[in-house]
Amino acid sequence: SKREIKMRKLDSTKVRPLKSEQLLHIEDHDFALRPGFGGSPIPVGIDVQVESIDSISEVDMDFTMTLYLRHYWKDERLSFRSNKNKSMTFDGRLIKKIWVPDVFFVHSKRSFIHDTTVENIMLRVYPDGNVLFSLRITVSAMCFMDFSRFPLDTQNCSLELESYAYNEDDLMLYWKHGNKSLSTDEHISLSQFFIEEFSASSGLAFYSSTGWYNRLFINFALRRHIFFFVLQSYFPAMLMVMLSWVSFWIDRRAVPARVSLGITTVLTMSTIMTGVSASMPQVSYIKAVDVYLWISFLFVFLSVIEYAAVNYLTTIEERKQLKKRGKASGMYSMDAVQAMAFDGCFHDTDVDVDLSPFPEPCEESETRASQTNISSVDTPRLKRKRSLKGNVGRIILQNNHVIDTYSRIIFPSVYIVFNFFYWGLYI
Amino acid sequence: SHIFKKNRDLTKAWKGKTEQLLRVDEHDFTMRPAFGGPAIPVGVDVQVESLDSISEVDMDFTMTLYLRHYWKDERLSFPSTNNKSMTFDGRLVKKIWVPDVFFVHSKRSFIHDTTTDNIMLRVFPDGHVLYSMRVTVTAMCNMDFSHFPLDSQTCSLELESYAYTDEDLMLYWKNGNESLKTDEKITLSQFLIQKFHTTSRLAFYSSTGWYNRLYINFTLRRHIFFFLLQTYFPATLMVMLSWVSFWIDRRAVPARVSLGITTVLTMSTIITGVNASMPRVSYIKAVDIYLWVSFVFVFLSVLEYAAVNYLTTVQERKERKLRERFSCSCGIPHSKTMMLDGNYSESDANSLAGYTRNQMGPEEEKPEKMVVHLAMSNESNSSRKRGLKGHVSLRIIQNTHAIDKYSRLIFPGTYIFFNLIYWSVFS
């Protein structure tokens, strides 16, 4: 067989009669025994080129990465005579017949070697027995994520390589070029994250049953882009809070208006909060975005409570005034605007509005109003229905306006202070 | 010797076996043709069967194609009298050498295997081989959404040999630019496929050398109609709906407030709906611009009514204060009042600033004027309760109505202007 190896024809038009089995002495090669079996551990160098980070999933707390994984080791049994020291590239199916290191990914959930059009495997043997073995792999591995600062967070993930069977005494796994063993494609980018740095490190892992193993780490840090969440969550929440402040500027006699304004902003805040937590894992601590949304919700809620207080105090004062004037409560004379604000029906004149809990529909109250109006119009001297009442109303107005006046200043300023604290703390 | 006994009688079955015909036993599939010699040229031909899907969230596309390889392997030549090719079963590829082309940046791929592996192997007498397979591949495509949904995406599928560098295997497009064919009926529901074309380049890997890489490029232009119907049209309608509020009587407080608030809520829902099916990118998309500007318009209509209502209340309070001062009959004779406002009127100033009461009167008054007719009384010195105050109220009413009046023109005008700019920039 040595003679056949020397019969290497330099005429490349003729097919080489030799087979790889003869070239590499495959029949003598026992792939079950590692090189240097029984002797010192075999050093296996690792080189990784990351092709892409396909996805980062918060709900599953994992990431998916596609990489080229290259192993370098020396197997004397595969050396062959050559006069120009060039490496020979063989088909990937040859690895079934020789020994290869059994590197696996610790904490991986799913992984596969791409197999289109054939298994993406490269085997290159140098004349002195050095072997380069390369694979293209997609692996989904666990990454423990901490969401207490979500979405202003940075996640640190790492992919870990280790030999499955051979511990430190048999196989020494190391980064072939130190920290430069890890290279990435130029256009590696994620839509939601900014990849801060890739770094390679190594360590030893101890298993009580089986011993010490060399473990290599591929570490990378991901910083989340805040812009999407600002547009999707923070900005709508801020606008809803500002919308709730509009209620303080509306006439406090407009009860349906202010109440529906407050309630609808509460509803929208609630929808925003549900939308955010739909795409998040159900963690047991509070996230940064939760803090913001719940405090905004509290502001909106307080604006509703504020109007309830204003309305309640108004009603109390009016009742006191009624008692003073000795008029039975029930039919209460109001001017047109107040009446419109009260029951939402269009009134043209001063009306007697029924303060009973079940107000009449608009048309009936209109006819009643017009009747009373006609009677009052005939008199040349208009009865001023409101002289004293107006005075008292003004007193009441001033009292309750106080709450509204203060709210117009307090709510916005407290919210702005909260925003300063929040963004100062988290950014 | 069996080879020469080729029967011309087609009714007789071929007695030889492929192993004898192609000398598969001597064929070492781990070694490429001309092993150790010059690079073997492998021609590639692609027919795209379909583009199955384009995913924005994952930023990838799925394509099904027929991939054909053409190369020459002397070891497989056989003598033949009529120079016709022989087609073999696909399972023969396991025993011969085939090029190891893979798809760079692919996420998942598979060779269809129903009913058997979709592989064709055809060998010509001089050793030329045609190797064809049907593959579905999902590959990455970096998409830029800054013009979404008026965008065009350019994607490409890349073919490369996994193990063999430039010096061992030269990959090239067999017919230049005509190597890429597509089925006539290739269509996507959401995109218009603009063109398919091929390019080729060299790719460098620092660990392993230079490789030939072939590209299949295509450009996709998105159909806008779906987004017009789904997003733009509802947003425009909501903005127009918010303008309705300027035409409603400003005394109808609950109506105008709930109209404004409900349009804000609907805009918020539309915005959330769009972002559900989009990747979380860190820049603003064209559709975001439109929706957020529309949201601002709707928001401003709510603020506008808050301003109108507030100013109305303020004036009403001033009006009441003034009335207190002029509370008794400081009557101004008819003539004087007529000089003040040029109207024949006897009126009782209404209790509220800015609220008119149109009664039947011969004169047609403008609604802004606070002239109110109660009755056609003959009294010449009816107490004119409105002398100075009426004038003041007149001015105020015109002020408040002015905001609504101007808004009726400004809001639609500005929105139409924004639309003109938007569509001309992005179309």
Short mmCIF file of N, CA and C in Angstrom, two decimals, chain A residues 80-155:
data_model
loop_
_atom_site.label_atom_id
_atom_site.label_comp_id
_atom_site.label_asym_id
_atom_site.label_seq_id
_atom_site.Cartn_x
_atom_site.Cartn_y
_atom_site.Cartn_z
N PHE A 80 -0.24 11.32 6.29
CA PHE A 80 0.08 10.68 5.00
C PHE A 80 1.25 11.42 4.40
N ARG A 81 1.91 10.72 3.49
CA ARG A 81 3.10 11.30 2.87
C ARG A 81 2.66 12.30 1.82
N SER A 82 3.31 13.44 1.82
CA SER A 82 2.98 14.43 0.78
C SER A 82 4.20 15.30 0.56
N ASN A 83 4.41 15.68 -0.71
CA ASN A 83 5.61 16.47 -0.94
C ASN A 83 5.32 17.96 -0.95
N LYS A 84 4.06 18.38 -1.00
CA LYS A 84 3.88 19.82 -0.96
C LYS A 84 3.11 20.32 0.26
N ASN A 85 2.93 19.49 1.24
CA ASN A 85 2.41 19.93 2.52
C ASN A 85 1.06 20.62 2.42
N LYS A 86 0.29 20.24 1.41
CA LYS A 86 -1.03 20.86 1.30
C LYS A 86 -2.04 19.97 1.97
N SER A 87 -3.10 20.60 2.47
CA SER A 87 -4.13 19.81 3.12
C SER A 87 -5.02 19.19 2.08
N MET A 88 -5.67 18.10 2.45
CA MET A 88 -6.61 17.43 1.57
C MET A 88 -8.00 17.54 2.16
N THR A 89 -8.95 17.92 1.31
CA THR A 89 -10.33 18.07 1.78
C THR A 89 -11.12 16.84 1.39
N PHE A 90 -11.78 16.25 2.34
CA PHE A 90 -12.55 15.04 2.09
C PHE A 90 -14.03 15.30 2.26
N ASP A 91 -14.82 14.40 1.73
CA ASP A 91 -16.26 14.49 1.85
C ASP A 91 -16.67 14.31 3.32
N GLY A 92 -17.75 14.92 3.71
CA GLY A 92 -18.16 14.87 5.11
C GLY A 92 -18.52 13.48 5.59
N ARG A 93 -18.87 12.59 4.70
CA ARG A 93 -19.30 11.28 5.16
C ARG A 93 -18.15 10.46 5.71
N LEU A 94 -16.92 10.94 5.52
CA LEU A 94 -15.78 10.21 6.04
C LEU A 94 -15.72 10.23 7.56
N ILE A 95 -16.36 11.21 8.20
CA ILE A 95 -16.21 11.29 9.64
C ILE A 95 -16.85 10.11 10.35
N LYS A 96 -17.72 9.41 9.63
CA LYS A 96 -18.32 8.24 10.27
C LYS A 96 -17.27 7.18 10.53
N LYS A 97 -16.13 7.30 9.85
CA LYS A 97 -15.14 6.23 9.97
C LYS A 97 -13.95 6.61 10.81
N ILE A 98 -13.84 7.87 11.23
CA ILE A 98 -12.69 8.25 12.04
C ILE A 98 -13.17 8.79 13.37
N TRP A 99 -12.23 8.97 14.29
CA TRP A 99 -12.56 9.53 15.58
C TRP A 99 -12.70 11.02 15.46
N VAL A 100 -13.77 11.60 16.07
CA VAL A 100 -13.93 13.04 16.15
C VAL A 100 -14.32 13.40 17.58
N PRO A 101 -13.96 14.61 18.04
CA PRO A 101 -14.33 14.99 19.41
C PRO A 101 -15.84 15.10 19.55
N ASP A 102 -16.35 14.82 20.75
CA ASP A 102 -17.80 14.80 20.97
C ASP A 102 -18.24 16.05 21.73
N VAL A 103 -18.08 17.19 21.10
CA VAL A 103 -18.47 18.44 21.75
C VAL A 103 -19.98 18.58 21.73
N PHE A 104 -20.54 19.03 22.86
CA PHE A 104 -21.98 19.29 22.87
C PHE A 104 -22.20 20.66 23.51
N PHE A 105 -23.43 21.17 23.41
CA PHE A 105 -23.77 22.49 23.95
C PHE A 105 -24.52 22.29 25.26
N VAL A 106 -23.90 22.71 26.33
CA VAL A 106 -24.54 22.58 27.64
C VAL A 106 -25.72 23.53 27.68
N HIS A 107 -26.79 23.16 28.33
CA HIS A 107 -28.00 23.96 28.46
C HIS A 107 -28.65 24.29 27.13
N SER A 108 -28.50 23.44 26.13
CA SER A 108 -29.19 23.70 24.88
C SER A 108 -30.52 22.96 24.88
N LYS A 109 -31.48 23.57 24.21
CA LYS A 109 -32.81 22.97 24.18
C LYS A 109 -32.98 22.13 22.92
N ARG A 110 -32.58 22.71 21.78
CA ARG A 110 -32.70 22.00 20.50
C ARG A 110 -31.50 22.39 19.69
N SER A 111 -31.01 21.47 18.87
CA SER A 111 -29.93 21.84 17.97
C SER A 111 -29.89 20.86 16.83
N PHE A 112 -29.37 21.30 15.73
CA PHE A 112 -29.25 20.38 14.59
C PHE A 112 -28.13 20.85 13.69
N ILE A 113 -27.53 19.89 13.00
CA ILE A 113 -26.54 20.20 11.98
C ILE A 113 -27.29 20.35 10.67
N HIS A 114 -27.08 21.44 9.98
CA HIS A 114 -27.81 21.65 8.73
C HIS A 114 -27.44 20.56 7.74
N ASP A 115 -28.43 20.07 7.01
CA ASP A 115 -28.13 18.96 6.11
C ASP A 115 -28.65 19.17 4.71
N THR A 116 -28.67 20.41 4.26
CA THR A 116 -29.03 20.66 2.87
C THR A 116 -27.85 21.29 2.18
N THR A 117 -27.43 20.86 1.04
CA THR A 117 -27.92 19.73 0.31
C THR A 117 -27.35 18.41 0.84
N VAL A 118 -26.22 18.49 1.44
CA VAL A 118 -25.68 17.33 2.16
C VAL A 118 -25.35 17.84 3.55
N GLU A 119 -24.96 16.99 4.43
CA GLU A 119 -24.62 17.44 5.77
C GLU A 119 -23.51 18.48 5.68
N ASN A 120 -23.73 19.61 6.34
CA ASN A 120 -22.76 20.71 6.25
C ASN A 120 -21.57 20.40 7.14
N ILE A 121 -20.72 19.53 6.63
CA ILE A 121 -19.57 19.09 7.40
C ILE A 121 -18.34 19.19 6.52
N MET A 122 -17.26 19.68 7.08
CA MET A 122 -16.01 19.76 6.32
C MET A 122 -14.93 19.00 7.08
N LEU A 123 -14.19 18.22 6.35
CA LEU A 123 -13.07 17.48 6.95
C LEU A 123 -11.83 17.74 6.11
N ARG A 124 -10.85 18.26 6.75
CA ARG A 124 -9.61 18.61 6.04
C ARG A 124 -8.46 18.02 6.82
N VAL A 125 -7.62 17.24 6.15
CA VAL A 125 -6.52 16.56 6.84
C VAL A 125 -5.20 17.06 6.26
N TYR A 126 -4.27 17.42 7.16
CA TYR A 126 -2.95 17.86 6.73
C TYR A 126 -2.00 16.67 6.74
N PRO A 127 -0.94 16.77 5.98
CA PRO A 127 -0.06 15.60 5.88
C PRO A 127 0.49 15.14 7.22
N ASP A 128 0.67 16.08 8.17
CA ASP A 128 1.25 15.64 9.44
C ASP A 128 0.20 15.09 10.39
N GLY A 129 -1.05 15.00 9.96
CA GLY A 129 -2.09 14.44 10.81
C GLY A 129 -2.96 15.46 11.50
N ASN A 130 -2.69 16.74 11.30
CA ASN A 130 -3.59 17.75 11.86
C ASN A 130 -4.92 17.69 11.12
N VAL A 131 -5.98 17.81 11.85
CA VAL A 131 -7.31 17.70 11.27
C VAL A 131 -8.08 18.97 11.55
N LEU A 132 -8.80 19.45 10.54
CA LEU A 132 -9.74 20.56 10.73
C LEU A 132 -11.12 20.02 10.43
N PHE A 133 -12.00 20.10 11.40
CA PHE A 133 -13.34 19.52 11.30
C PHE A 133 -14.33 20.65 11.57
N SER A 134 -15.15 20.98 10.59
CA SER A 134 -16.05 22.14 10.71
C SER A 134 -17.49 21.73 10.50
N LEU A 135 -18.38 22.33 11.29
CA LEU A 135 -19.81 22.03 11.19
C LEU A 135 -20.60 23.32 11.16
N ARG A 136 -21.77 23.27 10.53
CA ARG A 136 -22.69 24.41 10.63
C ARG A 136 -23.89 23.97 11.44
N ILE A 137 -24.08 24.66 12.56
CA ILE A 137 -25.06 24.20 13.54
C ILE A 137 -26.01 25.34 13.90
N THR A 138 -27.26 25.01 14.12
CA THR A 138 -28.19 25.96 14.74
C THR A 138 -28.56 25.40 16.10
N VAL A 139 -28.39 26.21 17.12
CA VAL A 139 -28.65 25.72 18.48
C VAL A 139 -29.53 26.72 19.22
N SER A 140 -30.50 26.20 19.97
CA SER A 140 -31.34 27.02 20.85
C SER A 140 -30.94 26.72 22.27
N ALA A 141 -30.42 27.72 22.94
CA ALA A 141 -29.90 27.48 24.29
C ALA A 141 -30.58 28.39 25.29
N MET A 142 -30.58 27.96 26.52
CA MET A 142 -31.19 28.70 27.61
C MET A 142 -30.38 29.93 27.93
N CYS A 143 -31.10 30.98 28.32
CA CYS A 143 -30.41 32.17 28.78
C CYS A 143 -31.25 32.71 29.90
N PHE A 144 -30.70 32.79 31.07
CA PHE A 144 -31.50 33.28 32.17
C PHE A 144 -31.59 34.79 32.09
N MET A 145 -32.79 35.30 31.98
CA MET A 145 -32.97 36.74 31.79
C MET A 145 -33.58 37.36 33.03
N ASP A 146 -33.13 38.56 33.31
CA ASP A 146 -33.65 39.29 34.45
C ASP A 146 -34.43 40.49 33.94
N PHE A 147 -35.71 40.50 34.20
CA PHE A 147 -36.56 41.54 33.61
C PHE A 147 -36.89 42.67 34.56
N SER A 148 -36.13 42.80 35.66
CA SER A 148 -36.55 43.84 36.59
C SER A 148 -36.38 45.24 36.01
N ARG A 149 -35.57 45.38 34.96
CA ARG A 149 -35.41 46.69 34.34
C ARG A 149 -35.99 46.73 32.93
N PHE A 150 -36.79 45.73 32.58
CA PHE A 150 -37.40 45.70 31.26
C PHE A 150 -38.26 46.93 31.05
N PRO A 151 -38.26 47.59 29.91
CA PRO A 151 -37.46 47.35 28.71
C PRO A 151 -36.15 48.12 28.62
N LEU A 152 -35.66 48.60 29.72
CA LEU A 152 -34.39 49.33 29.70
C LEU A 152 -33.29 48.41 30.19
N ASP A 153 -33.34 47.15 29.77
CA ASP A 153 -32.47 46.15 30.35
C ASP A 153 -31.38 45.71 29.37
N THR A 154 -30.40 45.06 29.95
CA THR A 154 -29.32 44.45 29.17
C THR A 154 -29.25 43.00 29.60
N GLN A 155 -29.26 42.09 28.63
CA GLN A 155 -29.21 40.66 29.00
C GLN A 155 -27.85 40.10 28.65
#
